[in-house]
Amino acid sequence: MMALDIAGLTVTIGGKEILRGVDLRLEPGRVHGLAGESGSGKTMTGLAVLGLLPHGARTSGTIRLGERDLLTLPPKELNRVRGGEVAMVFQDPATSLHPMLTIGKQLTEHMRHHLGLGKAEARAQAVELLTKVRIPGAEEAYRRFPHQFSGGMRQRIAIAIALACSPKVLIADEPTTALDVTVQAGVLRLLRGLCDELGLAVLLVTHDLGVMSAVADEVSVMKDGLVVESGPRGRVLREPAHAYTRSLLESLPEAEAR
Amino acid sequence: MSERGERTRDHVTLLSIDDLVVEHRSPGRPAVRAVAGASLEVAPGEVVGLVGESGCGKSTLARAVCGLNPITEGSITFEGRPVTPLGLRRRKLTGIQMVFQDPYTSLNPRRRAGDQIADGLRTARDTSTTPADLLERVGLPRDFAGRHPHEFSGGQRQRVAIARALAARPRLLIGDEPISALDASAQSQVARLMRDLAVDSGAGLLFISHDLSVVRVIADRIAVMYLGKIVEVGRTEEVWAEPRHPYTQALLKAIPRPDGMGVLPAELPGDVPDPANPPEGCRFHPRCPFVMDVCRVKEPDFGPVACWLHEPK
Ligand SMILES: Nc1ncnc2c1ncn2[C@@H]1O[C@H](COP(=O)(O)OP(=O)(O)OP(=O)(O)O)[C@@H](O)[C@H]1O
Ligand SMILES: Nc1ncnc2c1ncn2[C@@H]1O[C@H](COP(=O)(O)OP(=O)(O)OP(=O)(O)O)[C@@H](O)[C@H]1O
Ligand code: SF4
Ligand SMILES: [Mg+2]
Ligand SMILES: [Mg+2]
């Protein structure tokens, strides 16, 4: 069974072809890691799934979620899918969080809107989620605004918001880039656990091949708007077939220093 | 790199931070002591890497150095003069440039990348370099000068922010997670570019990053921060080869290895502490595998390793 199937996806903005036929398949309970050159189109791929491409972008290909093709879904239905069945954590936490609302409000709004929970119930779940992503003093943090947290904490809050509606597919764009390695270890365990226990399908965009190696089941590598390599984690990281993947592995400070 | 050990007061220092305390105050809640008595020095031409747990106060410290966060206690001196809170306009004249953690909020969304870089060139009275030259140096196409910030990918935005800071020829450059969004090959290229700037022009570089493998390649010294304090400082090779503070040891152990084996890195046990309510004694004691009785009551208030296992004789 496939949770999300992207086939032949192209995106053109202002006459420039940014994605040139991307194929990616996500399965329930599996983490699909997506690496690639900066500017190769990883974030655009995530945005396309959620129907959040910049104004004037033209698309072709298909993005299948069950029976539906997200590229041709009417805006109203797509709205229901977004933040419900499919959630996204953005590369830049400033994009996921509303600066003027307390984080408690942002968490519960979501749950009450999509899951129809009562106020007290939503609050209890929100505090539980904040604890899960390891925000210190979750009860008190609930009442604070985004700017009162550090960069890494904002990213963890964004993850909590994405998980609030128990999505089936999570697109996480560099979710641990802003985190130190010990907190990152916690978030990676959290993501792995959600996959294993709840059957969440995850597309994990990361340029950190160490992170990739720790949690991804499948690995795909993008360059210039195309997936140039795709396969099981161990194979791609140990016997890369494409020259760009090889160059990534060779440029690791590890490779130099050891 | 090897002659740079712990610095003493009679060396020339560019930046000197002494017992710095910075609090965030918001109405109706206890003050958050984000920086709780931290000391650190940066010499001309030196690269100091600052690492530490998310929320431990790295950005707060960096912003205080730029005069963007008021100092509660202690002092910061830059080229012998105290740093005082400044307006953004005057900050440009002080010789300190900072690349902020979040390039989306620090770049002006309404102005073209080239125009923002040109501001820096004007500050340095540089009439021979063009914004396109700087874009090229950070590995971006020259014609990106005409684009607005929203037309860039995350990593491209970070490079624009670096180009803008480099344009002003600062004598102290602070990078707050400046290259976190770049792929591995671009990271080493841009990190080296920042290092070269420091070494070639005698500027200092304070490089904040959670990516220890990058810090290791470019920093002369590493400072490790935990909950508002610097808990270990030392030469990079030494800290890497033989970390002494238990927190530093945990940090190095949590780096995931790109070996394709699917091994989840070790997590630090216990809760991330709340800086509004820090633990008594050693701030790391609730999570430390080596905790002793003294650790629960008495703070190890010394360097270069703030831990009772490493008390200076
Ligand atoms: N609004 C826009 N208009 C035109 N081009 C854009 C726009 N937004 C992004 N681009 C371009 O699209 C390409 C793909 O961008 P995308 O953000 O998907 O890259 P990415 O792979 O996520 O890179 P990074 O790792 O740096 O975040 C980039 O070359 C970028 O410059
Ligand atoms: N404006 C503010 N008001 C109240 N508290 C704040 C404010 N800014 C930061 N803090 C708090 O101060 C502490 C230190 O934050 P800081 O941003 O300096 O951390 P950091 O080390 O840079 O973390 P990260 O690696 O996640 O960016 C955190 O607990 C944060 O919640
Ligand atoms: S002082 Fe004690 S609790 Fe603190 S780090 Fe050292 S051994 Fe651990
Ligand atoms: Mg991106
Ligand atoms: Mg920070």
XYZ file of C-alpha atoms and ligand atoms in Angstrom:
643
model
C 0.000 0.000 0.000
C 1.237 3.462 -0.889
C 0.515 6.455 1.341
C 1.585 9.066 -1.167
C 2.728 8.572 -4.729
C 4.359 11.439 -6.618
C 4.856 10.713 -10.316
C 6.351 12.849 -13.068
C 5.863 16.041 -11.068
C 6.922 19.209 -12.848
C 6.692 22.769 -11.558
C 7.337 25.823 -13.696
C 7.589 29.355 -12.301
C 7.884 32.331 -14.627
C 8.926 30.132 -17.560
C 11.654 28.389 -15.530
C 11.274 24.649 -14.963
C 12.069 24.117 -11.277
C 10.944 20.490 -10.970
C 11.541 18.443 -14.104
C 9.655 15.197 -13.436
C 10.023 14.111 -9.809
C 9.057 10.563 -8.756
C 8.798 9.728 -5.042
C 6.762 7.095 -3.163
C 5.966 7.191 0.543
C 4.796 4.109 2.436
C 3.027 3.958 5.792
C 5.429 3.325 8.655
C 8.463 4.239 6.571
C 10.720 7.274 6.540
C 11.733 8.377 3.072
C 14.775 10.629 3.258
C 15.305 13.302 0.603
C 18.734 14.877 0.248
C 20.128 17.028 -2.503
C 21.832 20.152 -3.622
C 20.703 23.463 -2.197
C 18.172 24.896 -4.653
C 17.465 21.519 -6.280
C 13.726 21.638 -5.509
C 13.237 19.715 -2.246
C 11.112 22.380 -0.585
C 9.140 22.942 -3.817
C 8.292 19.235 -3.895
C 6.852 19.473 -0.365
C 4.963 22.651 -1.173
C 3.469 21.021 -4.281
C 2.011 18.187 -2.176
C 0.269 20.717 0.050
C -0.872 22.956 -2.807
C 1.210 25.810 -1.407
C 3.336 26.642 -4.458
C 4.081 30.325 -5.174
C 1.442 32.217 -7.111
C 1.569 31.594 -10.850
C 3.350 28.233 -10.613
C 2.271 25.698 -13.244
C 2.326 21.960 -12.568
C 1.984 18.629 -14.337
C 2.189 14.994 -13.255
C 0.271 13.397 -10.368
C 0.375 13.350 -6.566
C -1.800 10.448 -5.429
C -3.170 10.241 -1.881
C -5.377 7.139 -1.847
C -7.871 7.598 -4.659
C -7.362 11.331 -5.029
C -4.901 13.338 -7.109
C -3.872 16.310 -4.980
C -2.871 18.351 -8.026
C -6.428 18.409 -9.361
C -8.348 18.500 -6.071
C -10.717 21.458 -5.620
C -9.273 24.074 -3.182
C -11.876 23.317 -0.508
C -11.058 19.601 -0.360
C -7.346 20.312 -0.517
C -7.756 22.556 2.509
C -9.233 19.629 4.425
C -6.339 17.387 3.437
C -3.749 19.972 4.439
C -3.274 20.047 8.176
C -5.497 16.943 8.452
C -4.265 13.873 6.562
C -1.110 15.598 5.353
C 0.931 17.937 7.541
C 4.149 19.803 6.916
C 6.949 21.141 9.067
C 8.687 23.925 7.196
C 12.403 24.541 6.903
C 11.976 27.946 8.464
C 9.927 27.818 11.690
C 8.918 31.438 11.111
C 6.771 30.133 8.251
C 4.885 27.572 10.353
C 4.104 29.763 13.351
C 1.818 32.748 13.652
C 3.743 35.504 15.457
C 0.706 37.068 17.149
C -0.925 33.952 18.646
C 0.203 32.027 21.728
C 1.494 28.595 20.916
C -1.311 27.047 22.962
C -3.854 28.778 20.770
C -2.091 27.597 17.599
C -2.041 24.007 18.818
C -5.641 23.840 20.004
C -7.155 25.824 17.117
C -5.840 23.069 14.857
C -7.220 20.241 16.953
C -10.558 21.842 17.566
C -10.975 22.692 13.900
C -9.847 19.369 12.433
C -10.709 16.879 15.180
C -13.640 18.665 16.847
C -12.210 18.358 20.379
C -13.535 20.325 23.370
C -11.484 23.069 24.940
C -10.157 21.202 27.990
C -9.444 18.067 26.020
C -7.562 20.000 23.348
C -5.541 21.778 26.016
C -4.528 18.540 27.716
C -3.436 17.063 24.386
C -1.522 20.210 23.507
C 0.455 20.123 26.749
C 1.169 16.442 26.174
C 2.471 17.188 22.674
C 4.702 19.999 23.944
C 6.173 17.623 26.498
C 6.709 15.029 23.786
C 8.792 17.445 21.716
C 10.639 18.344 24.933
C 9.637 21.933 25.533
C 10.602 22.702 29.149
C 7.750 23.826 31.410
C 5.050 22.828 28.904
C 2.142 24.114 31.039
C 3.657 27.569 31.204
C 5.081 27.527 27.678
C 1.506 27.028 26.437
C 0.760 30.701 27.121
C 3.836 32.159 25.449
C 4.337 33.688 21.996
C 6.749 32.293 19.360
C 9.364 35.063 19.732
C 9.840 34.096 23.383
C 11.426 30.786 22.412
C 14.841 29.982 20.981
C 15.182 28.997 17.315
C 15.333 25.299 18.105
C 12.348 25.423 20.427
C 10.285 27.152 17.753
C 11.074 24.279 15.414
C 9.981 21.711 18.004
C 6.750 23.640 18.522
C 6.185 23.593 14.763
C 6.582 19.799 14.880
C 4.043 19.594 17.712
C 1.559 21.634 15.648
C 2.081 19.399 12.624
C 1.402 16.313 14.738
C -1.644 17.845 16.422
C -4.132 16.409 13.947
C -2.692 12.899 13.802
C -1.760 13.113 10.108
C -1.127 10.041 7.929
C 1.601 11.728 5.926
C 4.156 14.122 7.379
C 6.420 16.218 5.209
C 9.274 17.431 7.369
C 11.560 19.926 5.641
C 14.886 20.046 7.492
C 13.089 19.615 10.841
C 16.263 19.205 12.883
C 18.547 21.644 11.098
C 18.037 24.245 13.829
C 18.547 21.776 16.678
C 21.623 20.711 18.582
C 22.549 17.051 18.294
C 21.162 15.890 21.646
C 17.752 17.471 21.057
C 17.960 16.283 17.451
C 18.423 12.746 18.727
C 15.164 13.151 20.671
C 13.243 14.447 17.651
C 14.584 11.673 15.412
C 13.478 9.080 17.962
C 10.097 10.778 18.118
C 9.716 10.652 14.321
C 10.870 7.044 14.163
C 8.459 6.135 16.960
C 5.491 7.815 15.240
C 6.320 5.897 12.101
C 6.654 2.560 13.829
C 3.695 2.898 16.193
C 1.153 4.928 14.230
C 2.174 3.954 10.718
C 2.900 7.552 9.780
C 4.519 7.984 6.349
C 7.303 10.558 6.529
C 9.126 12.482 3.832
C 12.203 13.759 5.630
C 14.118 16.447 3.779
C 17.599 16.747 5.205
C 21.052 17.566 3.946
C 22.576 15.863 6.973
C 23.642 12.418 5.828
C 24.151 11.391 9.457
C 20.477 12.112 10.152
C 19.581 10.279 6.966
C 21.565 7.277 8.034
C 19.921 7.243 11.473
C 16.225 7.243 10.506
C 15.575 6.909 6.788
C 14.439 3.586 5.326
C 14.637 4.794 1.741
C 16.888 7.568 0.473
C 16.413 9.728 -2.609
C 18.838 12.356 -3.834
C 17.831 15.393 -5.893
C 19.785 17.605 -8.230
C 18.552 20.310 -10.603
C 14.876 19.473 -10.225
C 15.233 15.708 -10.670
C 15.615 12.686 -8.419
C 18.980 11.329 -9.530
C 19.220 8.376 -7.167
C 16.784 6.399 -5.035
C 17.072 3.214 -3.022
C 17.396 1.544 0.371
C 19.385 3.558 2.924
C 22.313 1.204 3.283
C 22.795 0.868 -0.454
C 22.647 4.599 -1.274
C 24.935 5.636 1.576
C 27.468 2.865 1.175
C 27.419 2.168 -2.542
C 26.153 5.377 -4.138
C 25.486 4.977 -7.845
C 25.339 8.644 -8.854
C 28.341 10.947 -9.003
C 26.584 13.695 -7.043
C 25.755 11.348 -4.156
C 29.377 10.232 -4.131
C 30.577 13.835 -4.061
C 28.259 14.555 -1.101
C 29.666 11.646 0.863
C 33.223 12.611 0.010
C 32.794 16.223 1.088
C 31.823 15.257 4.633
C 34.251 16.669 7.187
C 34.300 13.123 8.592
C 35.726 11.744 5.380
C 38.456 14.371 5.445
C 39.490 14.053 9.039
C 39.457 10.302 9.439
C 46.153 26.416 14.769
C 47.965 24.787 17.635
C 49.448 27.776 19.451
C 46.015 28.982 20.450
C 45.135 27.701 23.874
C 43.186 29.398 26.596
C 43.824 33.099 26.429
C 44.947 35.223 29.325
C 44.289 38.854 29.919
C 47.602 40.187 28.633
C 47.008 38.851 25.126
C 45.491 41.197 22.597
C 41.795 40.512 22.551
C 39.291 41.750 20.070
C 36.213 40.766 21.977
C 36.078 40.134 25.676
C 32.946 38.930 27.445
C 33.152 38.923 31.246
C 30.638 37.293 33.578
C 27.867 38.281 31.239
C 24.274 38.006 32.436
C 21.409 38.717 30.049
C 17.795 38.417 31.133
C 14.649 38.393 29.033
C 11.839 40.116 30.852
C 8.226 39.890 29.903
C 5.326 41.202 31.948
C 3.757 38.793 34.422
C 6.457 36.096 34.406
C 9.771 35.510 36.090
C 12.783 36.913 34.231
C 14.505 34.306 32.036
C 18.254 34.343 32.685
C 19.207 33.228 29.184
C 22.890 34.035 29.767
C 23.833 33.436 33.400
C 27.437 34.483 33.934
C 29.373 33.605 30.784
C 32.954 34.609 29.929
C 34.608 34.254 26.531
C 37.295 35.960 24.470
C 37.958 36.197 20.752
C 41.349 37.363 19.434
C 42.005 39.034 16.083
C 42.241 36.413 13.358
C 40.776 33.767 15.636
C 37.798 31.521 15.002
C 35.859 30.497 18.095
C 33.084 27.925 17.737
C 30.186 28.213 20.187
C 28.075 25.085 20.580
C 25.417 23.985 23.028
C 21.923 22.735 23.610
C 19.024 24.416 21.862
C 17.809 27.241 24.119
C 21.022 27.501 26.161
C 21.491 31.184 25.288
C 23.831 31.246 22.278
C 21.748 33.667 20.215
C 21.064 35.823 23.260
C 24.800 36.109 23.912
C 25.487 36.926 20.261
C 22.789 39.576 20.168
C 24.177 41.163 23.330
C 27.597 41.419 21.647
C 25.940 43.348 18.812
C 24.242 45.655 21.277
C 20.815 44.199 20.452
C 20.058 42.766 23.905
C 20.648 44.866 27.037
C 23.292 43.608 29.475
C 21.915 42.799 32.951
C 25.286 42.212 34.655
C 28.911 41.836 33.605
C 30.518 43.443 30.595
C 31.353 43.091 26.917
C 34.271 45.003 25.431
C 35.088 45.219 21.744
C 38.499 46.654 20.822
C 38.836 47.900 24.369
C 35.557 49.813 24.434
C 32.402 48.688 26.218
C 29.522 47.553 24.035
C 26.332 49.460 24.739
C 22.862 48.945 23.311
C 22.742 50.578 19.923
C 20.278 51.396 17.262
C 20.567 49.312 14.108
C 21.927 52.248 12.122
C 24.846 52.892 14.476
C 25.616 49.198 14.747
C 26.782 49.274 11.128
C 29.615 51.598 12.104
C 30.994 49.536 14.977
C 32.815 46.923 12.927
C 30.653 44.019 14.103
C 28.453 42.137 11.653
C 26.097 39.324 12.483
C 24.513 36.704 10.265
C 21.260 35.880 12.029
C 19.906 32.406 12.670
C 16.785 33.044 10.684
C 17.694 34.666 7.337
C 14.074 35.045 6.364
C 13.382 37.531 9.100
C 16.759 39.304 8.898
C 16.722 40.030 5.168
C 14.413 42.808 4.120
C 11.680 41.056 2.076
C 10.952 44.117 -0.056
C 14.463 44.869 -1.265
C 16.519 43.060 -3.885
C 19.434 40.954 -2.661
C 21.909 43.126 -4.607
C 20.716 46.333 -2.956
C 21.045 44.823 0.515
C 24.588 43.694 -0.229
C 25.391 47.153 -1.654
C 24.558 48.659 1.768
C 27.363 46.621 3.288
C 29.806 47.678 0.562
C 28.961 51.323 1.272
C 29.644 50.803 4.987
C 33.108 49.512 4.087
C 33.553 52.371 1.545
C 34.296 49.685 -1.018
C 33.773 51.025 -4.542
C 35.590 48.326 -6.497
C 33.565 45.249 -5.441
C 30.037 44.702 -6.791
C 27.193 42.787 -5.127
C 27.447 40.232 -7.939
C 31.123 39.626 -7.040
C 30.107 38.775 -3.486
C 27.291 36.499 -4.621
C 29.831 34.651 -6.711
C 32.152 34.266 -3.710
C 29.413 32.587 -1.692
C 28.634 30.285 -4.604
C 25.518 31.898 -6.081
C 24.924 32.987 -9.694
C 25.704 36.684 -10.306
C 22.216 37.432 -11.627
C 20.642 36.552 -8.252
C 21.375 40.195 -7.295
C 18.095 41.192 -8.925
C 15.959 38.721 -6.924
C 13.904 39.300 -3.795
C 14.380 37.085 -0.690
C 11.208 35.022 -1.270
C 12.557 33.862 -4.617
C 15.424 31.974 -2.963
C 15.617 28.519 -1.412
C 16.556 28.272 2.286
C 20.239 27.676 1.622
C 20.404 30.400 -1.015
C 18.969 32.879 1.522
C 21.643 31.991 4.033
C 24.325 32.655 1.459
C 22.838 36.057 0.641
C 22.914 36.960 4.343
C 26.582 35.919 4.521
C 27.445 37.932 1.401
C 25.815 40.975 2.965
C 27.809 40.601 6.189
C 31.097 39.997 4.356
C 30.518 43.108 2.205
C 30.854 45.362 5.247
C 34.371 44.026 6.050
C 33.669 43.616 9.751
C 36.465 43.273 12.307
C 34.252 40.817 14.165
C 31.892 38.532 12.305
C 29.274 36.589 14.228
C 27.552 33.755 12.434
C 24.507 32.333 14.234
C 23.900 28.970 12.553
C 24.886 30.679 9.302
C 25.135 27.605 7.079
C 22.689 25.161 8.641
C 20.572 24.880 5.485
C 23.390 24.103 3.047
C 24.248 20.664 1.761
C 27.454 19.049 2.958
C 29.626 20.174 0.077
C 28.366 23.771 0.162
C 28.798 23.834 3.949
C 32.478 23.138 3.882
C 32.969 25.648 1.071
C 31.124 28.506 2.811
C 32.551 27.695 6.248
C 36.050 27.911 4.786
C 35.198 31.197 3.095
C 34.175 32.644 6.458
C 37.293 31.310 8.098
C 39.550 32.732 5.376
C 38.002 36.135 5.840
C 38.880 36.038 9.519
C 42.388 34.725 9.100
C 43.349 36.857 6.094
C 42.063 40.185 7.361
C 42.744 39.660 11.053
C 39.043 39.777 11.894
C 37.597 37.549 14.599
C 34.874 35.022 13.913
C 32.411 33.759 16.500
C 30.767 30.805 14.838
C 27.618 29.452 16.474
C 26.546 26.064 15.242
C 25.118 22.829 16.469
C 26.979 21.035 13.724
C 30.081 19.921 15.535
C 31.671 18.394 12.479
C 31.703 21.809 10.777
C 32.907 23.604 13.908
C 35.681 21.111 14.148
C 36.957 21.958 10.698
C 37.011 25.740 11.049
C 37.383 26.694 14.733
C 40.655 27.292 16.582
C 38.875 26.966 19.900
C 35.511 25.528 20.931
C 33.321 26.921 23.708
C 30.531 24.669 24.963
C 27.498 26.314 26.532
C 24.878 24.741 28.780
C 21.936 26.596 30.275
C 23.426 30.083 30.176
C 27.013 29.189 31.130
C 30.157 28.244 29.255
C 30.954 24.806 30.675
C 34.070 23.971 28.671
C 36.550 25.936 26.537
C 39.582 24.554 24.827
C 41.532 24.030 21.661
C 39.398 22.343 19.051
C 41.530 19.230 18.570
C 41.700 18.673 22.309
C 38.008 19.083 22.997
C 37.199 16.809 20.082
C 39.696 14.120 20.988
C 39.149 14.274 24.730
C 35.985 16.074 25.832
C 36.113 16.599 29.591
C 32.758 18.020 30.675
C 30.091 15.290 30.837
C 27.776 17.499 28.764
C 30.416 17.871 26.030
C 30.828 14.107 26.072
C 27.072 13.617 25.623
C 27.068 16.151 22.785
C 29.810 14.368 20.861
C 28.129 11.016 21.390
C 24.854 12.254 19.893
C 26.322 13.044 16.456
C 24.688 10.643 13.995
C 27.162 8.871 11.715
C 26.600 8.690 7.977
C 27.440 4.994 7.827
C 24.116 3.781 6.439
C 23.516 1.513 9.452
C 20.251 3.030 10.743
C 21.538 3.588 14.272
C 19.580 6.210 16.232
C 21.973 8.498 18.133
C 21.974 8.500 21.938
C 19.574 10.888 23.603
C 20.517 12.848 26.701
C 18.333 11.527 29.548
C 16.142 13.839 31.615
C 14.239 16.990 30.791
C 15.613 20.057 29.097
C 15.741 22.467 32.037
C 13.847 25.736 32.121
C 16.270 28.706 32.317
C 13.663 30.560 34.413
C 14.120 27.872 37.047
C 17.642 26.386 36.820
C 18.707 23.422 38.987
C 20.704 24.138 42.164
C 24.422 23.456 42.262
C 25.820 22.244 38.960
C 23.262 23.089 36.307
C 23.865 19.791 34.576
C 23.454 17.605 37.657
C 19.926 16.230 37.040
C 21.131 14.751 33.738
C 24.721 13.899 34.556
C 25.773 10.240 34.689
C 28.640 11.089 37.090
C 26.714 13.229 39.594
C 28.224 13.418 43.107
C 26.882 14.907 46.339
C 28.817 18.166 45.970
C 27.271 18.701 42.512
C 23.768 19.057 43.965
C 24.682 21.895 46.312
C 27.669 23.777 44.982
C 28.061 25.315 41.558
C 31.394 24.550 39.840
C 32.187 28.193 39.122
C 35.579 27.870 37.440
C 37.144 27.171 34.050
C 38.201 25.919 31.645
C 35.957 22.973 32.536
C 33.131 23.871 34.922
C 32.771 20.464 36.547
C 33.784 19.152 39.976
C 35.619 16.298 38.278
C 37.954 18.869 36.723
C 38.564 21.389 39.485
C 41.791 23.293 38.810
C 44.486 22.393 41.347
N 9.161 32.265 -5.747
C 10.123 31.798 -6.550
N 10.271 32.248 -7.800
C 11.215 31.774 -8.622
N 12.122 30.824 -8.287
C 12.029 30.324 -7.038
C 11.047 30.783 -6.101
N 11.220 30.099 -4.939
C 12.255 29.271 -5.153
N 12.752 29.402 -6.400
C 13.870 28.634 -6.991
O 13.461 27.265 -7.090
C 14.569 26.384 -6.905
C 14.172 25.273 -5.943
O 13.946 25.841 -4.640
P 13.699 24.965 -3.346
O 13.332 25.932 -2.266
O 12.754 23.863 -3.633
O 15.165 24.372 -3.089
P 15.656 23.347 -1.974
O 16.063 22.081 -2.656
O 14.638 23.243 -0.896
O 16.980 24.088 -1.460
P 17.540 24.349 0.039
O 18.230 23.085 0.421
O 18.527 25.473 -0.164
O 16.391 24.730 0.900
C 15.727 27.267 -6.404
O 16.695 27.383 -7.398
C 15.085 28.615 -6.103
O 15.961 29.688 -6.392
N 12.305 37.576 23.766
C 12.343 36.598 24.674
N 11.507 36.597 25.755
C 11.560 35.609 26.684
N 12.395 34.557 26.624
C 13.241 34.489 25.578
C 13.264 35.495 24.541
N 14.212 35.148 23.624
C 14.757 33.989 24.071
N 14.182 33.595 25.239
C 14.535 32.412 26.033
O 15.906 32.501 26.361
C 16.533 31.232 26.272
C 17.744 31.304 25.360
O 17.323 31.575 24.025
P 18.373 31.687 22.815
O 17.590 32.074 21.605
O 19.497 32.561 23.207
O 18.879 30.177 22.698
P 19.876 29.482 21.661
O 20.988 28.888 22.428
O 20.216 30.415 20.567
O 18.994 28.284 21.115
P 18.843 27.653 19.628
O 20.026 26.770 19.417
O 17.595 26.845 19.748
O 18.738 28.791 18.676
C 15.469 30.253 25.827
O 14.983 29.584 26.952
C 14.382 31.128 25.239
O 13.110 30.547 25.454
S 29.867 19.022 38.382
Fe 29.016 17.042 38.891
S 26.962 17.038 37.988
Fe 28.096 18.727 37.102
S 28.925 17.888 35.245
Fe 30.516 17.634 36.777
S 30.141 15.606 37.638
Fe 28.333 16.141 36.493
Mg 14.567 23.978 1.050
Mg 19.752 30.504 18.569
